[in-house]
CSV table of C-alpha atoms and ligand atoms in Angstrom, one decimal:
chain,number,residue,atom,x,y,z
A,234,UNK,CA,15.3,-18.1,1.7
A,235,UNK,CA,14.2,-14.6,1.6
A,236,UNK,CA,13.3,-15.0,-2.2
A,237,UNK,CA,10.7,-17.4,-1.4
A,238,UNK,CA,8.7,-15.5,1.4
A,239,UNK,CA,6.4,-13.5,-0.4
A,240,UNK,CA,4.2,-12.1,1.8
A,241,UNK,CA,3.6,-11.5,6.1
A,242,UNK,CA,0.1,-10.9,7.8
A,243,UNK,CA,-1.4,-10.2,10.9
A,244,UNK,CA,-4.6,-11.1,12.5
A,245,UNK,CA,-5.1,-9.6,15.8
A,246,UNK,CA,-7.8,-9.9,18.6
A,247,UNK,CA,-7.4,-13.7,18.5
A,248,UNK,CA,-8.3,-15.8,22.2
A,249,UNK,CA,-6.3,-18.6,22.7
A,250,UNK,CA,-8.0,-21.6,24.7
A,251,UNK,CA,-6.4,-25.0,25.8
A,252,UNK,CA,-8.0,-28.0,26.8
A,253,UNK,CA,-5.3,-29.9,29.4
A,254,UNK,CA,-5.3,-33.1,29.6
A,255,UNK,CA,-7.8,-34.7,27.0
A,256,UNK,CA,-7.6,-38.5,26.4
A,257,UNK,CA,-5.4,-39.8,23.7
A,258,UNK,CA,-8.5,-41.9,22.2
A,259,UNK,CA,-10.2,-41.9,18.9
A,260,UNK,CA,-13.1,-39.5,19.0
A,261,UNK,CA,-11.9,-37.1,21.6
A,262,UNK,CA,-11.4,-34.3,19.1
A,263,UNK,CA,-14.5,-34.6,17.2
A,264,UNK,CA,-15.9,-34.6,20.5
A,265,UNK,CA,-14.4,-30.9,21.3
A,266,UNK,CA,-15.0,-29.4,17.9
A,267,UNK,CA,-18.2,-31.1,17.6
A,268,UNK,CA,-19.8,-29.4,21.1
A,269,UNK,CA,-17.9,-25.8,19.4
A,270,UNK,CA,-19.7,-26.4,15.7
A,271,UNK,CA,-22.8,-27.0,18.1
A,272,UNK,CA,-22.5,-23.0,18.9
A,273,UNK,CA,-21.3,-22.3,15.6
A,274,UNK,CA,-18.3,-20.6,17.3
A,275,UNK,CA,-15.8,-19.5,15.2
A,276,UNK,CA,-12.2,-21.5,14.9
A,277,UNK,CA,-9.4,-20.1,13.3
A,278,UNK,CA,-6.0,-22.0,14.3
A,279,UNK,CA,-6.1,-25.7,15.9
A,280,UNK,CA,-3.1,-27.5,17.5
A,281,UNK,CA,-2.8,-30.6,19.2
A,282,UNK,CA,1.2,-31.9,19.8
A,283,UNK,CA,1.6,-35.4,20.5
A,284,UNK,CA,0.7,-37.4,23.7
A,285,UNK,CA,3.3,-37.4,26.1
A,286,UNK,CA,2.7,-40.5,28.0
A,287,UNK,CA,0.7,-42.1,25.1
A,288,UNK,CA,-2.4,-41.6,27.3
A,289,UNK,CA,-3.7,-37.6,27.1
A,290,UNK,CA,-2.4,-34.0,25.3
A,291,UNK,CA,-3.7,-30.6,25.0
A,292,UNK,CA,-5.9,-29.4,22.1
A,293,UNK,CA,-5.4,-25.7,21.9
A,294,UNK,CA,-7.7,-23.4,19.3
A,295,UNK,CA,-8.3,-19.7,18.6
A,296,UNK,CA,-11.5,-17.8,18.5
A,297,UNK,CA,-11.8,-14.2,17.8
A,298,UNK,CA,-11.8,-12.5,21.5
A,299,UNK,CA,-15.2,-11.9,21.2
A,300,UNK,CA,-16.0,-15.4,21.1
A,301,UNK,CA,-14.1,-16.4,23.9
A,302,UNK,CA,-16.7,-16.4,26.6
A,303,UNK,CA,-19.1,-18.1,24.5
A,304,UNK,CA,-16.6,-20.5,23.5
A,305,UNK,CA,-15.6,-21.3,26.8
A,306,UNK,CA,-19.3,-21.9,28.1
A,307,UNK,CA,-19.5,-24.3,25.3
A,308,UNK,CA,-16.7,-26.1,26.4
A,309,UNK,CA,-17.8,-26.4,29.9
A,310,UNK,CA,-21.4,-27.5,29.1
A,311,UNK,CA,-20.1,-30.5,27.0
A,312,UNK,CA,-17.8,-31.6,29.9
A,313,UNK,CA,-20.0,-34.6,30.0
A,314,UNK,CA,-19.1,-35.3,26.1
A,315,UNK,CA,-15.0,-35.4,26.8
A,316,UNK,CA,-12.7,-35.6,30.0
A,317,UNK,CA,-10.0,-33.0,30.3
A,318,UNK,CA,-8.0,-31.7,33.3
A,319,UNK,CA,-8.5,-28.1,33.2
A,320,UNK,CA,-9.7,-25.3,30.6
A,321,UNK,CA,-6.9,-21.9,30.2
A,322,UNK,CA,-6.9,-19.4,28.1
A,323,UNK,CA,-6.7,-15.6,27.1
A,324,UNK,CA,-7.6,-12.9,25.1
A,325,UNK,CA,-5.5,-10.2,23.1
A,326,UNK,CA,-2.8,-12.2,20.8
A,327,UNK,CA,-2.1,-11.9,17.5
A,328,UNK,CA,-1.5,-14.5,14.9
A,329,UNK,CA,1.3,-13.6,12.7
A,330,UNK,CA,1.9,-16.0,9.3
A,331,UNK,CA,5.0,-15.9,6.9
A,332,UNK,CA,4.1,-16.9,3.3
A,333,UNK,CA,5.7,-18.6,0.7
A,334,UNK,CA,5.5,-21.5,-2.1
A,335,UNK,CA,8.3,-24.3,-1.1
A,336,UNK,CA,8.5,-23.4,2.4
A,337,UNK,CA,8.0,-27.1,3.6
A,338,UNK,CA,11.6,-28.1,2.4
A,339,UNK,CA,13.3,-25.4,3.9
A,340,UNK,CA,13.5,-25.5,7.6
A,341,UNK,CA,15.6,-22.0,6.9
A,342,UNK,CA,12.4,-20.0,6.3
A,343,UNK,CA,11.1,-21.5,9.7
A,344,UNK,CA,14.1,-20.6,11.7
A,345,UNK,CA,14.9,-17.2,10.1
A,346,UNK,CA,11.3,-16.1,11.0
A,347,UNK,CA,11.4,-17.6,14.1
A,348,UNK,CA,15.3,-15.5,14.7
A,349,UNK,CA,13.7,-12.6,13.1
A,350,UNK,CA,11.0,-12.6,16.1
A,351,UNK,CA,13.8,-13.5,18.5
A,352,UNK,CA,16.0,-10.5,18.2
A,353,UNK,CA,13.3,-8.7,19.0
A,354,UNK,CA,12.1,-10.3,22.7
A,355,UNK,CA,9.3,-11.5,20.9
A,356,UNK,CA,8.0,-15.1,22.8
A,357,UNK,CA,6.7,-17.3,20.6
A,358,UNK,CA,3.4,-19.0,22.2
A,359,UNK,CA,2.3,-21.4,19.7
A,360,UNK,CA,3.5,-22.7,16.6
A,361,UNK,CA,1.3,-24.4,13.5
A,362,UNK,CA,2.6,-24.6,9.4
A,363,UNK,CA,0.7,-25.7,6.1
A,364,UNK,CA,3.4,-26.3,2.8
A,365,UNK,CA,3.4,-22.4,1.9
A,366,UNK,CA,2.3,-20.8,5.3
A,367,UNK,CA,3.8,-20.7,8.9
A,368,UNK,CA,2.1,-19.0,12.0
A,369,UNK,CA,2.8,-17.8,15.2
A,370,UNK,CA,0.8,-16.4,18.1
A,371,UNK,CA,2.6,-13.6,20.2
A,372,UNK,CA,1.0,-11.2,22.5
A,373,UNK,CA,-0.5,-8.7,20.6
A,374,UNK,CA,1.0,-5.5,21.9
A,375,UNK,CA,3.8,-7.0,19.6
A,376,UNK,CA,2.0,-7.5,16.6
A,377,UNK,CA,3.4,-4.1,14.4
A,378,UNK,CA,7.0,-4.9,15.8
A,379,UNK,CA,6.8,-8.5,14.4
A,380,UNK,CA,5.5,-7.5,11.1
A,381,UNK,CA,7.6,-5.0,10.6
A,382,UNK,CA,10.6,-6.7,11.9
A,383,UNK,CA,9.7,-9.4,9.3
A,384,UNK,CA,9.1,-7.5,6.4
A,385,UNK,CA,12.4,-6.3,6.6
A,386,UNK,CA,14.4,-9.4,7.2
A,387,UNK,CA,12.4,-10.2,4.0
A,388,UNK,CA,13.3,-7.4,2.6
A,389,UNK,CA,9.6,-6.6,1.3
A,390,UNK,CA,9.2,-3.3,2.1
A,391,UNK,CA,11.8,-2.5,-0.4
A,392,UNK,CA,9.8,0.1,-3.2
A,393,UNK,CA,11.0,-1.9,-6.2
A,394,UNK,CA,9.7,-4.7,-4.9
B,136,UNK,CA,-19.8,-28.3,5.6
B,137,UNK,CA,-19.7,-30.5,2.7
B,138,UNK,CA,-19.4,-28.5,0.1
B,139,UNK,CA,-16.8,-26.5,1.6
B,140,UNK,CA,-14.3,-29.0,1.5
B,141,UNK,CA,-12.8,-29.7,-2.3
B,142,UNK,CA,-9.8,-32.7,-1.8
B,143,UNK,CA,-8.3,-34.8,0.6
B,144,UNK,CA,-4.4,-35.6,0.3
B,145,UNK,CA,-2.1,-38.5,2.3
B,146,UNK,CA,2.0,-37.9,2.4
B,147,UNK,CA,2.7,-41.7,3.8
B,148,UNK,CA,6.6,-42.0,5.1
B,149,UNK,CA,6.7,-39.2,7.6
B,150,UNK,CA,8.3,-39.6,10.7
B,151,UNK,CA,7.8,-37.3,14.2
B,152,UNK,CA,10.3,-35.9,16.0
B,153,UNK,CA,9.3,-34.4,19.5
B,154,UNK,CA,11.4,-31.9,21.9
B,155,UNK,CA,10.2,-32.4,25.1
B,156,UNK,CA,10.6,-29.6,27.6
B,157,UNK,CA,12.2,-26.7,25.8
B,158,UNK,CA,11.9,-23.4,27.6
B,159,UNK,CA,9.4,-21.0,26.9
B,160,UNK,CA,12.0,-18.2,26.0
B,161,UNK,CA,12.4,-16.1,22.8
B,162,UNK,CA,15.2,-17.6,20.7
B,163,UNK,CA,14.5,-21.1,21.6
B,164,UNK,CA,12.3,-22.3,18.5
B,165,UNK,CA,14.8,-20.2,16.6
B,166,UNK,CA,18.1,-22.2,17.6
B,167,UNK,CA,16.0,-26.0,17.1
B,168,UNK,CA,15.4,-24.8,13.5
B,169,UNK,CA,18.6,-23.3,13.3
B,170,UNK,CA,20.6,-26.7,13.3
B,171,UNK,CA,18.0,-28.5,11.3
B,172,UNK,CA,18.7,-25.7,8.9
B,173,UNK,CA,22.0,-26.2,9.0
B,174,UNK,CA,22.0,-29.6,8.9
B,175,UNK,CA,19.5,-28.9,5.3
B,176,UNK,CA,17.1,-31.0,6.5
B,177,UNK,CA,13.7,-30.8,5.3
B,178,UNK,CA,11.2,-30.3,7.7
B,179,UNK,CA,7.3,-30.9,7.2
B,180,UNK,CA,4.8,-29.7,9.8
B,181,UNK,CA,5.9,-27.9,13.2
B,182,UNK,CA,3.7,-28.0,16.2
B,183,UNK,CA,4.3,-26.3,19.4
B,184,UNK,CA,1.2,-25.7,21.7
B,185,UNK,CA,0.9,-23.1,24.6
B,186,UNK,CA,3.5,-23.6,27.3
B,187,UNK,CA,1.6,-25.4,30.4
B,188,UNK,CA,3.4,-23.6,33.4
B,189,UNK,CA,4.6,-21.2,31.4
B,190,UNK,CA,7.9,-22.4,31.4
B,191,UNK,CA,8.5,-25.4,29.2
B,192,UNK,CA,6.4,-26.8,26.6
B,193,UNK,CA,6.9,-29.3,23.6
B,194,UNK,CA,8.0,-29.2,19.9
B,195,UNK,CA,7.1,-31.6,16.9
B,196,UNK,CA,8.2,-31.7,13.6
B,197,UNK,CA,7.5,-34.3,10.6
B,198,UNK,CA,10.8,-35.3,8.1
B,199,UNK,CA,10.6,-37.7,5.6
B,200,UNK,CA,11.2,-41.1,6.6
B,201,UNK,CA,14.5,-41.1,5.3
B,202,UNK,CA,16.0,-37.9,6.9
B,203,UNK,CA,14.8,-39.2,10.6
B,204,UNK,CA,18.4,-40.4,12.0
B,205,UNK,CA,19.9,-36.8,10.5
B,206,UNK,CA,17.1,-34.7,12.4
B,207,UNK,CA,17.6,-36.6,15.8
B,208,UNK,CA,22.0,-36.5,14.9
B,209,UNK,CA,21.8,-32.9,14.2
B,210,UNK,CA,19.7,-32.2,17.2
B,211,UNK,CA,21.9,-33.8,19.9
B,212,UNK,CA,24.8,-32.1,18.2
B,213,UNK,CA,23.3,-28.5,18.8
B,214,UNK,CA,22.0,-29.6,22.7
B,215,UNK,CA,24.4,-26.6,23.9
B,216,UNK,CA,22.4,-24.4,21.6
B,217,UNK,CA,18.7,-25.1,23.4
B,218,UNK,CA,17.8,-27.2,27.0
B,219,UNK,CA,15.6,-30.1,26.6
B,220,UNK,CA,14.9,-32.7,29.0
B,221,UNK,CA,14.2,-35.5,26.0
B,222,UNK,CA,13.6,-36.2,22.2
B,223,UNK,CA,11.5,-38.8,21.4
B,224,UNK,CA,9.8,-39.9,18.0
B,225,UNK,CA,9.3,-42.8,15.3
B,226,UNK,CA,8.9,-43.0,11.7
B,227,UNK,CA,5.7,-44.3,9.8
B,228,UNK,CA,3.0,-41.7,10.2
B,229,UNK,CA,1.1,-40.7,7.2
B,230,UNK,CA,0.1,-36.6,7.0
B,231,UNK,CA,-3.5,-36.2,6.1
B,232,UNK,CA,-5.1,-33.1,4.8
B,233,UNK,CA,-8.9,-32.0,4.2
B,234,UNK,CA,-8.3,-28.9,2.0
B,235,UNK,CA,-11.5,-26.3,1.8
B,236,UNK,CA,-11.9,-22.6,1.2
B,237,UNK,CA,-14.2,-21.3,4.3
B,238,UNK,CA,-12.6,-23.7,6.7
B,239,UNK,CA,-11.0,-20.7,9.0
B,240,UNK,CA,-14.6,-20.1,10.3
B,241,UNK,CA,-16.5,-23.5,10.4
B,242,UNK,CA,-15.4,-25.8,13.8
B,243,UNK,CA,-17.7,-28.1,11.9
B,244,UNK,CA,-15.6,-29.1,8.7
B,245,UNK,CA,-12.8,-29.6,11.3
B,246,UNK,CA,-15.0,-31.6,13.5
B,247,UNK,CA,-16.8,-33.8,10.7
B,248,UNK,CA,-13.0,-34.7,9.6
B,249,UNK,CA,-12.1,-36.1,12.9
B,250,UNK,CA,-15.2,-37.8,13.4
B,251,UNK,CA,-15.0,-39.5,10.1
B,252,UNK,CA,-11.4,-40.7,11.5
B,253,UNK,CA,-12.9,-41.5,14.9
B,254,UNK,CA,-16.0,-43.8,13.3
B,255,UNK,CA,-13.1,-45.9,11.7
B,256,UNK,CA,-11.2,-46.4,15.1
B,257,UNK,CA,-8.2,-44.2,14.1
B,258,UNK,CA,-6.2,-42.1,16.3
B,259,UNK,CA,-5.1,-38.3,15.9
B,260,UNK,CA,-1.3,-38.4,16.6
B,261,UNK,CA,-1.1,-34.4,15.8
B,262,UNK,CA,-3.2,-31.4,14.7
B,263,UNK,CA,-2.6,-28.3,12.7
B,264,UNK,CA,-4.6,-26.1,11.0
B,265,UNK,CA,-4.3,-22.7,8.5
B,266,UNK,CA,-7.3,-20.9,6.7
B,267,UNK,CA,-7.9,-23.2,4.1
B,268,UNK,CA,-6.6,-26.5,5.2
B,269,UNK,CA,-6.8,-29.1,8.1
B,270,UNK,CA,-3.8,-31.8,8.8
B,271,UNK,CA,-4.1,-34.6,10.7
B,272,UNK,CA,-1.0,-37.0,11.5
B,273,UNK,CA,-1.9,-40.5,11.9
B,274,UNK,CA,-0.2,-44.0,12.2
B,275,UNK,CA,0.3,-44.4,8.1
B,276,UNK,CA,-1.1,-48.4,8.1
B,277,UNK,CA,-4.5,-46.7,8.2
B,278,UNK,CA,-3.4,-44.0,5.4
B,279,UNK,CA,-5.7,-45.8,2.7
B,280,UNK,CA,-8.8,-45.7,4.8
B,281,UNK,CA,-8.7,-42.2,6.1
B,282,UNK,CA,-8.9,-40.7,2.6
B,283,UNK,CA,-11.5,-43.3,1.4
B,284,UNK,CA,-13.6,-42.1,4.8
B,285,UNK,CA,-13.0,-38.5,4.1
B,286,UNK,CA,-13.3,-38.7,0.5
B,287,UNK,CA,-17.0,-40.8,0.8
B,288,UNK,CA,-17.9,-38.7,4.0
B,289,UNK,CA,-17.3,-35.3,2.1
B,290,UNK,CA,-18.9,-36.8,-1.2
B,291,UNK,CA,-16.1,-36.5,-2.8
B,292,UNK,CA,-16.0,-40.0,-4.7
B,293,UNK,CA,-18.7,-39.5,-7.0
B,294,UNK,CA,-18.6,-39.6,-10.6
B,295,UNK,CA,-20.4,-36.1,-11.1
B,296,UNK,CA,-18.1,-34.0,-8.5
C,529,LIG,C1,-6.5,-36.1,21.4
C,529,LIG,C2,-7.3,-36.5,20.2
C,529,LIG,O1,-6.9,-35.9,19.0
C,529,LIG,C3,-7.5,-38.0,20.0
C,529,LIG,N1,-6.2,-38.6,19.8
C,529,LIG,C4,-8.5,-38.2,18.9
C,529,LIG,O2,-8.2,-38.9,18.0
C,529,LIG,O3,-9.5,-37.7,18.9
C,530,LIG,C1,9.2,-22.5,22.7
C,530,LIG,C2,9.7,-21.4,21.8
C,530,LIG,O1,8.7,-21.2,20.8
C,530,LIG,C3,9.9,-20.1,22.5
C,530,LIG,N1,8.7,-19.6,23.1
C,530,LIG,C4,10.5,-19.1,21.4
C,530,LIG,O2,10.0,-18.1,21.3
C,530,LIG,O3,11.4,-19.5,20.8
């Protein structure tokens, strides 16, 4: 697989913020992103897993950490728009994202970055993919150790790249 | 938003597979893909939100249909490599995508999609999200009328595109 990553990058200063407990119904999440688009907050990575019990999740999304007071605010002053158990979240993690065309049929890529991180302590606090991208968000503080730890299990720091 | 987004796409025939309660250690995610990997089976979308008590949280990935008994074999064969209290999932679940340079900073596009969804009484299984592209997984019956929504909400049926 390490012909088909072509690329790692970083984002860092990202807030992470989870809704607990939303309702499983249609309309719930247009409900949250609609009362954020309201504030014209800024959204970079969504994730919602599926309901437990059939009846509620957690939607989590990340905002750049300046917008996470502001984000939050918006979230509490819609409360009458959507029912959720409890609002968490923090500042100061980094989004990190391996690249590469075909990565959907090869859950190698996936676990080799995911190793890569491993072998390093690295936790892993969230997990989201497209067809040629996968990202994680880690604590920030290991954000240059995860890159580079990355771009040499890829072996794309090599000169002759 | 709307001229942000430029397609929507369905995969039909994907089935969910969910870990529930793997521990929130580094390595975990690592060893799950790791016998899927082995196993060569070809994994989709991966979701895993933010640990609730910091200790355990959830993992979902999508196969295709047909690889659904392998994933759920392979992962009961590698249950001394990584704790989990349960796997649950089902096949039939249709992936759909708005696609849309700009989307990383606009919670409206995101929003708009999952209210087109919710005017048409359909449910959001699963969420996840990268810089240009929003997926939804949904029960696949309603496959055919999610993209015609989306496709009419986003003006994206007419002649002159
Ligand atoms: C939780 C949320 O995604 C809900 N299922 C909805 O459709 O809006
Ligand atoms: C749950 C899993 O992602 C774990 N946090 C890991 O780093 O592997």
């Amino acid at each position: 697989e390490k012909q088909i990553v072509s690329g790692v990058t970083m984002v860092k200063g990202e807030a992470k913020i989870t809704l607990r407990g939303v309702k499983d119904h249609p309309g719930v999440a247009a409900s949250v992103f609609g009362a954020l688009a309201d504030e014209r907050i800024i959204v970079d990575m969504i994730v919602q897993n599926i309901a437990d019990d059939g009846k509620t999740t957690d939607i989590t999304f990340t905002v750049p950490d300046e917008e996470y007071e502001r984000a939050i605010k918006a979230l509490k002053a819609a409360s009458d728009r959507f029912e959720y158990d409890a609002i968490s979240g923090s500042k100061g993690s980094a989004k990190i994202s391996v690249i590469g065309v075909g990565m959907r049929s090869h859950a190698g890529v996936a676990s080799s970055m995911f190793k890569a991180l491993a072998d390093k302590g690295i936790n892993i606090q969230l997990i989201t993919t497209s067809e040629i991208k996968t990202s994680v968000l880690i604590d920030e503080e290991y954000g240059e150790l995860a890159v580079r730890s990355l771009h040499s299990f890829y072996g794309l720091d090599k000169e002759e790249n």
